[in-house]
């Protein structure tokens, strides 16, 4: 066998062994045509239309969806699967929304990019980035090449609670390969989030069973929240987590928690705890929130991903495939 033929043979084996396609990379779907657009262009157009015609708060929904997906079984779109005991049914996920948008994106890709296999897990990451951009955030490159998982059980959902301590939260994030700085930036997704009163009511009336409010809470905000979250109410109202610019992705969230206006206990504590308060100070004073927030989102998107021949690429994001015809990685020559 000549050296040239041998080299071609080695490269051929490398392509199909998954060595070249066994990890995430920017531009995984580059070259796939979808009419006048590419894969990421199709996702962007659907998100843009949804944002302007149906729901301008979709960025908050998708940021939460991506976090809840990646922290359970990794970023494998298991949160999208329907079922009586799927992750959707877990208490922590019952208020997660945005599923219809993911369905719309999947349908558009199936229609406009015929023959291309785009995973639901990649759709979540791409759509979240595009929604962040439409809500005042900045562009960050999303690595793609994820595959979809098939396991989705409500019993596997064990997400950090709003009242978790900073040190324990750091440990939880570390178990996912994310450090304390990543944690602080990812909590910055709360800049466009909301929380139900039940998630922080103890801070208003009976903090740590003291019979009084959390002393770390700004008195004016305490008064405002007590009006929205009465001690005895039949309704579980929701309030913005950023009292400054609640519909814009920016560093206002950090400015607010520095003032004692953190709604959730963990949000307030990252501004006070010596393990994280310097990072919060740097975000408030520094110019690079957008860059580092994007970097943290990219790291989140790498958590326990399936790539290569692992998992599958679902035809419907709500159900696993019925056959094994989709168990090979998509390879573009």
PDB file of C-alpha atoms in Angstrom, residues 6-198:
ATOM      1  CA  UNK A   6      -2.369   4.580   3.564  1.00  0.00           C
ATOM      2  CA  UNK A   7      -2.826   8.210   4.633  1.00  0.00           C
ATOM      3  CA  UNK A   8      -6.264   8.387   2.990  1.00  0.00           C
ATOM      4  CA  UNK A   9      -7.223   5.115   4.701  1.00  0.00           C
ATOM      5  CA  UNK A  10      -6.175   6.460   8.115  1.00  0.00           C
ATOM      6  CA  UNK A  11      -8.122   9.687   7.585  1.00  0.00           C
ATOM      7  CA  UNK A  12     -11.156   7.663   6.476  1.00  0.00           C
ATOM      8  CA  UNK A  13     -11.033   5.563   9.624  1.00  0.00           C
ATOM      9  CA  UNK A  14     -10.645   8.709  11.734  1.00  0.00           C
ATOM     10  CA  UNK A  15     -13.808  10.215  10.283  1.00  0.00           C
ATOM     11  CA  UNK A  16     -15.948   7.199  11.016  1.00  0.00           C
ATOM     12  CA  UNK A  17     -14.441   6.311  14.370  1.00  0.00           C
ATOM     13  CA  UNK A  18     -15.922   9.483  15.836  1.00  0.00           C
ATOM     14  CA  UNK A  19     -12.480  10.892  16.694  1.00  0.00           C
ATOM     15  CA  UNK A  20     -13.084  13.962  14.536  1.00  0.00           C
ATOM     16  CA  UNK A  21     -16.729  14.284  15.473  1.00  0.00           C
ATOM     17  CA  UNK A  22     -16.703  13.199  19.085  1.00  0.00           C
ATOM     18  CA  UNK A  23     -16.607  16.665  20.568  1.00  0.00           C
ATOM     19  CA  UNK A  24     -18.422  19.951  20.256  1.00  0.00           C
ATOM     20  CA  UNK A  25     -17.205  22.617  17.875  1.00  0.00           C
ATOM     21  CA  UNK A  26     -18.352  25.945  16.477  1.00  0.00           C
ATOM     22  CA  UNK A  27     -19.867  25.517  13.041  1.00  0.00           C
ATOM     23  CA  UNK A  28     -20.751  21.811  13.278  1.00  0.00           C
ATOM     24  CA  UNK A  29     -23.596  22.363  10.776  1.00  0.00           C
ATOM     25  CA  UNK A  30     -21.677  24.764   8.550  1.00  0.00           C
ATOM     26  CA  UNK A  31     -22.292  24.101   4.875  1.00  0.00           C
ATOM     27  CA  UNK A  32     -25.793  22.705   5.259  1.00  0.00           C
ATOM     28  CA  UNK A  33     -28.140  24.780   3.119  1.00  0.00           C
ATOM     29  CA  UNK A  34     -31.684  25.581   4.177  1.00  0.00           C
ATOM     30  CA  UNK A  35     -32.882  27.611   1.218  1.00  0.00           C
ATOM     31  CA  UNK A  36     -31.146  30.973   1.483  1.00  0.00           C
ATOM     32  CA  UNK A  37     -30.159  30.316   5.093  1.00  0.00           C
ATOM     33  CA  UNK A  38     -28.062  27.854   7.067  1.00  0.00           C
ATOM     34  CA  UNK A  39     -29.043  25.837  10.157  1.00  0.00           C
ATOM     35  CA  UNK A  40     -28.219  28.570  12.657  1.00  0.00           C
ATOM     36  CA  UNK A  41     -29.972  31.115  10.437  1.00  0.00           C
ATOM     37  CA  UNK A  42     -33.188  29.086  10.518  1.00  0.00           C
ATOM     38  CA  UNK A  43     -33.052  28.868  14.325  1.00  0.00           C
ATOM     39  CA  UNK A  44     -32.403  32.591  14.578  1.00  0.00           C
ATOM     40  CA  UNK A  45     -35.338  33.525  12.344  1.00  0.00           C
ATOM     41  CA  UNK A  46     -37.808  31.405  14.297  1.00  0.00           C
ATOM     42  CA  UNK A  47     -36.610  32.794  17.641  1.00  0.00           C
ATOM     43  CA  UNK A  48     -36.747  36.344  16.286  1.00  0.00           C
ATOM     44  CA  UNK A  49     -40.314  35.892  15.049  1.00  0.00           C
ATOM     45  CA  UNK A  50     -41.363  34.318  18.360  1.00  0.00           C
ATOM     46  CA  UNK A  51     -39.744  37.123  20.371  1.00  0.00           C
ATOM     47  CA  UNK A  52     -41.423  39.936  18.451  1.00  0.00           C
ATOM     48  CA  UNK A  53     -44.855  38.402  17.802  1.00  0.00           C
ATOM     49  CA  UNK A  54     -45.535  36.055  20.727  1.00  0.00           C
ATOM     50  CA  UNK A  55     -43.320  36.400  23.788  1.00  0.00           C
ATOM     51  CA  UNK A  56     -40.679  39.036  24.504  1.00  0.00           C
ATOM     52  CA  UNK A  57     -39.789  37.221  27.733  1.00  0.00           C
ATOM     53  CA  UNK A  58     -38.692  34.067  25.924  1.00  0.00           C
ATOM     54  CA  UNK A  59     -35.009  34.652  26.821  1.00  0.00           C
ATOM     55  CA  UNK A  60     -35.776  34.065  30.505  1.00  0.00           C
ATOM     56  CA  UNK A  61     -37.667  30.886  29.650  1.00  0.00           C
ATOM     57  CA  UNK A  62     -34.870  29.463  27.495  1.00  0.00           C
ATOM     58  CA  UNK A  63     -32.094  30.370  29.938  1.00  0.00           C
ATOM     59  CA  UNK A  64     -33.982  28.454  32.606  1.00  0.00           C
ATOM     60  CA  UNK A  65     -34.709  25.550  30.264  1.00  0.00           C
ATOM     61  CA  UNK A  66     -31.040  25.175  29.292  1.00  0.00           C
ATOM     62  CA  UNK A  67     -29.889  25.300  32.914  1.00  0.00           C
ATOM     63  CA  UNK A  68     -32.502  22.767  34.064  1.00  0.00           C
ATOM     64  CA  UNK A  69     -31.671  20.463  31.167  1.00  0.00           C
ATOM     65  CA  UNK A  70     -27.893  20.564  31.547  1.00  0.00           C
ATOM     66  CA  UNK A  71     -27.955  20.025  35.319  1.00  0.00           C
ATOM     67  CA  UNK A  72     -29.914  16.753  34.945  1.00  0.00           C
ATOM     68  CA  UNK A  73     -28.268  14.072  32.777  1.00  0.00           C
ATOM     69  CA  UNK A  74     -26.213  16.743  31.022  1.00  0.00           C
ATOM     70  CA  UNK A  75     -27.179  18.871  28.007  1.00  0.00           C
ATOM     71  CA  UNK A  76     -29.097  16.148  26.181  1.00  0.00           C
ATOM     72  CA  UNK A  77     -32.573  17.696  25.760  1.00  0.00           C
ATOM     73  CA  UNK A  78     -34.026  15.150  28.194  1.00  0.00           C
ATOM     74  CA  UNK A  79     -36.155  17.950  29.649  1.00  0.00           C
ATOM     75  CA  UNK A  80     -38.100  18.074  26.374  1.00  0.00           C
ATOM     76  CA  UNK A  81     -39.356  14.491  26.493  1.00  0.00           C
ATOM     77  CA  UNK A  82     -43.023  13.939  27.270  1.00  0.00           C
ATOM     78  CA  UNK A  83     -44.123  11.199  29.665  1.00  0.00           C
ATOM     79  CA  UNK A  84     -46.028  10.550  32.856  1.00  0.00           C
ATOM     80  CA  UNK A  85     -42.797  10.460  34.877  1.00  0.00           C
ATOM     81  CA  UNK A  86     -40.488  12.539  32.673  1.00  0.00           C
ATOM     82  CA  UNK A  87     -38.366  15.444  33.898  1.00  0.00           C
ATOM     83  CA  UNK A  88     -41.170  17.825  32.926  1.00  0.00           C
ATOM     84  CA  UNK A  89     -43.273  16.373  35.739  1.00  0.00           C
ATOM     85  CA  UNK A  90     -40.761  17.213  38.483  1.00  0.00           C
ATOM     86  CA  UNK A  91     -41.854  20.007  40.801  1.00  0.00           C
ATOM     87  CA  UNK A  92     -38.844  22.149  39.908  1.00  0.00           C
ATOM     88  CA  UNK A  93     -39.723  21.936  36.199  1.00  0.00           C
ATOM     89  CA  UNK A  94     -43.462  22.514  36.275  1.00  0.00           C
ATOM     90  CA  UNK A  95     -43.046  26.208  35.515  1.00  0.00           C
ATOM     91  CA  UNK A  96     -40.411  25.671  32.812  1.00  0.00           C
ATOM     92  CA  UNK A  97     -41.748  26.928  29.477  1.00  0.00           C
ATOM     93  CA  UNK A  98     -40.658  27.429  25.886  1.00  0.00           C
ATOM     94  CA  UNK A  99     -41.393  23.919  24.642  1.00  0.00           C
ATOM     95  CA  UNK A 100     -43.625  25.169  21.817  1.00  0.00           C
ATOM     96  CA  UNK A 101     -40.817  27.370  20.502  1.00  0.00           C
ATOM     97  CA  UNK A 102     -38.427  24.399  20.427  1.00  0.00           C
ATOM     98  CA  UNK A 103     -41.092  22.423  18.524  1.00  0.00           C
ATOM     99  CA  UNK A 104     -41.442  25.259  16.014  1.00  0.00           C
ATOM    100  CA  UNK A 105     -37.688  25.422  15.451  1.00  0.00           C
ATOM    101  CA  UNK A 106     -37.457  21.646  14.998  1.00  0.00           C
ATOM    102  CA  UNK A 107     -40.291  21.717  12.463  1.00  0.00           C
ATOM    103  CA  UNK A 108     -38.657  24.555  10.535  1.00  0.00           C
ATOM    104  CA  UNK A 109     -35.344  22.681  10.404  1.00  0.00           C
ATOM    105  CA  UNK A 110     -37.028  19.448   9.281  1.00  0.00           C
ATOM    106  CA  UNK A 111     -38.823  21.372   6.536  1.00  0.00           C
ATOM    107  CA  UNK A 112     -36.164  23.792   5.336  1.00  0.00           C
ATOM    108  CA  UNK A 113     -33.011  21.722   5.869  1.00  0.00           C
ATOM    109  CA  UNK A 114     -34.161  18.364   4.535  1.00  0.00           C
ATOM    110  CA  UNK A 115     -31.684  15.582   5.232  1.00  0.00           C
ATOM    111  CA  UNK A 116     -29.876  17.504   7.969  1.00  0.00           C
ATOM    112  CA  UNK A 117     -30.035  15.994  11.439  1.00  0.00           C
ATOM    113  CA  UNK A 118     -30.029  18.787  14.024  1.00  0.00           C
ATOM    114  CA  UNK A 119     -30.294  17.635  17.610  1.00  0.00           C
ATOM    115  CA  UNK A 120     -32.833  19.043  20.020  1.00  0.00           C
ATOM    116  CA  UNK A 121     -29.984  19.607  22.489  1.00  0.00           C
ATOM    117  CA  UNK A 122     -28.245  21.885  19.974  1.00  0.00           C
ATOM    118  CA  UNK A 123     -31.517  23.683  19.285  1.00  0.00           C
ATOM    119  CA  UNK A 124     -31.838  24.600  22.981  1.00  0.00           C
ATOM    120  CA  UNK A 125     -28.316  26.072  23.093  1.00  0.00           C
ATOM    121  CA  UNK A 126     -28.660  27.974  19.800  1.00  0.00           C
ATOM    122  CA  UNK A 127     -32.133  29.317  20.575  1.00  0.00           C
ATOM    123  CA  UNK A 128     -31.040  30.478  24.038  1.00  0.00           C
ATOM    124  CA  UNK A 129     -28.102  32.414  22.578  1.00  0.00           C
ATOM    125  CA  UNK A 130     -30.348  34.058  19.982  1.00  0.00           C
ATOM    126  CA  UNK A 131     -32.978  35.005  22.582  1.00  0.00           C
ATOM    127  CA  UNK A 132     -30.279  36.511  24.821  1.00  0.00           C
ATOM    128  CA  UNK A 133     -29.096  38.614  21.882  1.00  0.00           C
ATOM    129  CA  UNK A 134     -32.646  39.848  21.195  1.00  0.00           C
ATOM    130  CA  UNK A 135     -33.004  40.835  24.860  1.00  0.00           C
ATOM    131  CA  UNK A 136     -30.022  43.157  24.969  1.00  0.00           C
ATOM    132  CA  UNK A 137     -27.248  40.625  25.445  1.00  0.00           C
ATOM    133  CA  UNK A 138     -24.251  40.156  23.181  1.00  0.00           C
ATOM    134  CA  UNK A 139     -23.397  37.461  20.659  1.00  0.00           C
ATOM    135  CA  UNK A 140     -21.401  34.421  21.754  1.00  0.00           C
ATOM    136  CA  UNK A 141     -20.401  31.495  19.572  1.00  0.00           C
ATOM    137  CA  UNK A 142     -22.284  28.304  20.418  1.00  0.00           C
ATOM    138  CA  UNK A 143     -20.484  25.018  20.001  1.00  0.00           C
ATOM    139  CA  UNK A 144     -22.665  22.345  18.427  1.00  0.00           C
ATOM    140  CA  UNK A 145     -22.561  18.614  17.775  1.00  0.00           C
ATOM    141  CA  UNK A 146     -24.615  17.418  20.748  1.00  0.00           C
ATOM    142  CA  UNK A 147     -26.772  14.317  20.553  1.00  0.00           C
ATOM    143  CA  UNK A 148     -30.095  13.737  22.277  1.00  0.00           C
ATOM    144  CA  UNK A 149     -30.589  11.481  25.283  1.00  0.00           C
ATOM    145  CA  UNK A 150     -33.416   9.018  25.848  1.00  0.00           C
ATOM    146  CA  UNK A 151     -33.591   8.912  29.656  1.00  0.00           C
ATOM    147  CA  UNK A 152     -35.928  11.383  31.337  1.00  0.00           C
ATOM    148  CA  UNK A 153     -37.180  10.731  34.853  1.00  0.00           C
ATOM    149  CA  UNK A 154     -38.696  13.176  37.308  1.00  0.00           C
ATOM    150  CA  UNK A 155     -36.893  11.326  40.091  1.00  0.00           C
ATOM    151  CA  UNK A 156     -33.535  12.369  38.577  1.00  0.00           C
ATOM    152  CA  UNK A 157     -34.304  16.073  38.912  1.00  0.00           C
ATOM    153  CA  UNK A 158     -32.313  17.402  41.854  1.00  0.00           C
ATOM    154  CA  UNK A 159     -31.655  21.069  41.254  1.00  0.00           C
ATOM    155  CA  UNK A 160     -30.132  23.501  43.784  1.00  0.00           C
ATOM    156  CA  UNK A 161     -32.813  25.255  45.830  1.00  0.00           C
ATOM    157  CA  UNK A 162     -33.178  29.065  45.992  1.00  0.00           C
ATOM    158  CA  UNK A 163     -32.086  28.943  49.651  1.00  0.00           C
ATOM    159  CA  UNK A 164     -28.920  26.888  49.108  1.00  0.00           C
ATOM    160  CA  UNK A 165     -25.791  28.312  50.745  1.00  0.00           C
ATOM    161  CA  UNK A 166     -23.056  29.782  48.570  1.00  0.00           C
ATOM    162  CA  UNK A 167     -20.552  27.101  49.620  1.00  0.00           C
ATOM    163  CA  UNK A 168     -22.983  24.283  48.866  1.00  0.00           C
ATOM    164  CA  UNK A 169     -23.942  25.871  45.567  1.00  0.00           C
ATOM    165  CA  UNK A 170     -20.271  26.057  44.583  1.00  0.00           C
ATOM    166  CA  UNK A 171     -19.992  22.324  45.292  1.00  0.00           C
ATOM    167  CA  UNK A 172     -23.025  21.550  43.129  1.00  0.00           C
ATOM    168  CA  UNK A 173     -21.645  23.572  40.229  1.00  0.00           C
ATOM    169  CA  UNK A 174     -18.215  21.981  40.683  1.00  0.00           C
ATOM    170  CA  UNK A 175     -19.823  18.548  40.268  1.00  0.00           C
ATOM    171  CA  UNK A 176     -20.788  19.722  36.777  1.00  0.00           C
ATOM    172  CA  UNK A 177     -17.321  21.013  35.921  1.00  0.00           C
ATOM    173  CA  UNK A 178     -18.216  24.651  36.605  1.00  0.00           C
ATOM    174  CA  UNK A 179     -16.273  26.852  39.021  1.00  0.00           C
ATOM    175  CA  UNK A 180     -17.441  29.567  41.418  1.00  0.00           C
ATOM    176  CA  UNK A 181     -16.962  32.315  38.833  1.00  0.00           C
ATOM    177  CA  UNK A 182     -19.034  30.383  36.306  1.00  0.00           C
ATOM    178  CA  UNK A 183     -21.731  30.030  38.962  1.00  0.00           C
ATOM    179  CA  UNK A 184     -21.893  33.777  39.610  1.00  0.00           C
ATOM    180  CA  UNK A 185     -22.156  34.569  35.894  1.00  0.00           C
ATOM    181  CA  UNK A 186     -24.760  31.877  35.252  1.00  0.00           C
ATOM    182  CA  UNK A 187     -26.887  33.201  38.107  1.00  0.00           C
ATOM    183  CA  UNK A 188     -26.765  36.433  36.127  1.00  0.00           C
ATOM    184  CA  UNK A 189     -29.357  34.803  33.890  1.00  0.00           C
ATOM    185  CA  UNK A 190     -31.751  35.979  36.580  1.00  0.00           C
ATOM    186  CA  UNK A 191     -31.390  39.424  35.025  1.00  0.00           C
ATOM    187  CA  UNK A 192     -34.456  38.520  32.914  1.00  0.00           C
ATOM    188  CA  UNK A 193     -35.991  35.917  35.224  1.00  0.00           C
ATOM    189  CA  UNK A 194     -38.913  35.854  37.605  1.00  0.00           C
ATOM    190  CA  UNK A 195     -39.663  33.917  40.782  1.00  0.00           C
ATOM    191  CA  UNK A 196     -42.880  32.856  42.472  1.00  0.00           C
ATOM    192  CA  UNK A 197     -43.528  34.170  45.969  1.00  0.00           C
ATOM    193  CA  UNK A 198     -43.345  30.648  47.385  1.00  0.00           C
TER     194      UNK A 198
END
